[in-house]
Amino acid sequence: MSRTRVGPLTGTPGSQAPALDIDAMIDDRSVGIVVCCGSGGVGKTTTSAALALRAAERGRKVVVLTIDPARRLAQAMGIEKLDNVPRPVPDIDGTGSLDAMMLDMKRTFDEVVTSQATPEKAEQILSNPFYQALSSSFAGTQEYMAMEKLGQIHRQAQKDGSYDLIVVDTPPSRSALDFLDAPERLSSFLDGRFIRILLAPAKGPARLMTAGFGLVTAAMTKILGTQVLKDMQIFVAAFDTLFGGFRARAEKTYALLQADGTAFLVIAAPEEDALREAAYFVERLSEDEMPLAGLVINRATLASDHQISADEAAAAAARLERGARESTEGTAEQSDRTVGLLRLYARRLRLVEREGRLRERFSAAHPQVPTAVVPALPTDVHDLKGLRLIGDLLADRA
Amino acid sequence: MSPSTDSHPTVADPTADWAGVQLHVVTGKGGTGKSTVAAALALALASSGRTVLLCEVEGRQGIARMFDVDPLPYAETKIARGLADDRGHAGSVYALHIDAESALLEYLAMYYRLGRAGKTLDKFGVTEFATTIAPGVRDVLLTGKVFEAVERNSRNKGAMTYDAVVLDAPPTGRIAQFLNVNGELAGLAKVGPIRSQADRVMTLFRSPRTAIHLVTLLEEMPVQETVDGIAELRSIDLPVGAVITNLVRPHELDEEALAAAAERGLDAEDLAADLDRAGLEATDTLVSALLDQAADHATRVELENRQREVVAEAGVPTYTLPQLPGGVDLGGLYELAATLKEQGLGR
Ligand SMILES: Nc1ncnc2c1ncn2[C@@H]1O[C@H](COP(=O)(O)OP(=O)(O)OP(=O)(O)O)[C@@H](O)[C@H]1O
Ligand SMILES: Nc1ncnc2c1ncn2[C@@H]1O[C@H](COP(=O)(O)OP(=O)(O)O)[C@@H](O)[C@H]1O
Ligand SMILES: [Mg+2]
Ligand SMILES: [Mg+2]
């Protein structure tokens, strides 16, 4: 990492946004849940882990629920085993503690089924191909299960005081909104019209066995074959008793997200798509009355201060190159390096400018959102040391 | 190669890389540039005189956004022309946004003449059910439509035919499952027409007429996913094409300078003298900013080189696309297309 002084909002355009005070947030004992949202690849998992580590080392009893950590990061945190229970992270400084886990979505779903249904019924559901598809690949299941796990951990923490802060990473969805929408989509899907029709014959009332339905089943049979239809009916019937339970739980977790003790952090890269997603998400949070703590711009290109402009650097590089060609002295090789350095500098400044414009656009539309900026490190973040550095940068203490 | 309805001769070089490939599948980790590369590849192929269909299946209207046109309907729409080659030929890019529900209704109408029943199915939420939860049905429909576009032939009067189809595919994590869905139908639709097409689809996907390209960044997670993805595709006999490393930043220092920079051993005085010669005021802050940046650059290059080696070990042809500093607009897509072509992809 360079010694260039970087940190939230130093010397970059687009800095009208108020600064996000990360330490105040994690030191605030009334904050019990922090949810990190954002579109894929922006650094949600890294930020969640860094934040959780920092909070633990500032004395809190923290658990972090990660979704898809990079392999080496998972190894460093000792959570690569995927057993779906929080495990203590070794080598935490100070009096606090940090547990971490990696979400196993299928397992979480299976556990809900086994805990809610009779053993025979659970068996029937678990072996049904429709359930298997739903629990492993239905878009939204991961989000739903992340909420489910959050609910479980929260209930446990309330009971035995094991944690006073839960940091939640969210699935690598294309859209940050998926985290809020998916559980609703899943339950309204399970509550859908067709499913109710499929259930109706099992329950008997002949009035629903309309001509329309006959047509539907006939067509389905023709396309999919009878076995598929049978599997489907078994699945739906077996699942029916669980629907109520599922919906009630999702609603509870949703209420938990709206509560005062929750803080949302939106993570974005300084790129058009990511910032657009972040803007949608910020708007949506306020519509849903969910508490937004702020925006983290991760992997930003920063420059200490503008010694010279991008154009000046590029022009100087060109002059130097020309001079070296014409010169007969032995300085040509050294000049090549300087030309390279000036080009890199110009390039970096252009990126800084571009990112600054994108951020300005965001903060013009959402001027009240507190923001922290974390620079792109030259390497990946794959150990506690890297997480500590990200934590320092988040808190502007690097 | 199938003749196209455009009357120009097919001028593509038969000895070029992937010359016999009719279906280019582009996958990669999320956000690495799959859609961008798929679009650039389509343009490159069109700039070699081909008529190309660019398909997207993730329901995001990314193609429309990239090409700056209105959201695409479920119909093949001409969106761009390739650049003319030396002989003045230019092919075209058509685009198709494939959504599972429309594909299902089209399918029903085509094979069953299920006019009324089709609508009833829709009304009862069956199409939604079938395309969202019925295991695999969604992917069967999406791949089925792609298959249809590749295999369509000129006997089908008036139908548009293509020299190549480029698919902006689901990400690496789902690609094997997606392409192999027709091979996995055994557990489900054991009979029925969906089943009967499955074998033909798998024959195409496993043949040398298909190439699955993986887009990656020179970073740890995307490269790891790429390597895992290649192994998975190979294990189920799907043809791996190329690796395209995207968003590559130019390297401005030679090896010796990089080594020196990494150890913060670049000479500050020499640098200051050069800056002076270049007409810049060599303040301490400027000199140290340049040296800091050199150290970061060296670290970054080292990491990229390590990742490049990991990619190379996969034993797959590799192409490289630069990071366009201003982002990708339509002009940028043409630029990336030209870069791919120079390296032999899409020629
Ligand atoms: N070579 C490049 N130079 C500059 N920017 C690029 C380049 N390639 C891609 N990008 C930008 O990176 C972002 C992600 O690219 P793109 O949408 O193609 O990725 P993707 O893999 O299709 O993402 P998703 O997984 O979300 O579908 C876009 O903003 C795109 O413009
Ligand atoms: N500020 C940063 N500087 C350098 N690398 C970073 C930074 N933030 C994240 N990364 C790297 O980017 C990759 C993706 O980050 P990750 O947190 O897994 O993203 P997400 O969870 O949003 O998909 C990881 O390899 C991580 O180490
Ligand atoms: Mg993640
Ligand atoms: Mg895409």
Coordinates of C-alpha atoms in Angstrom, one line a residue, chain B residues 24 91 130 154 161 214:
Chain B
H24 CA -20.0 -18.9 -29.0
G91 CA -21.9 -8.3 -41.6
A130 CA -43.0 -23.9 -15.1
S154 CA -32.8 -21.9 -45.0
T161 CA -30.3 -17.6 -40.6
L214 CA -14.6 -17.7 -20.1

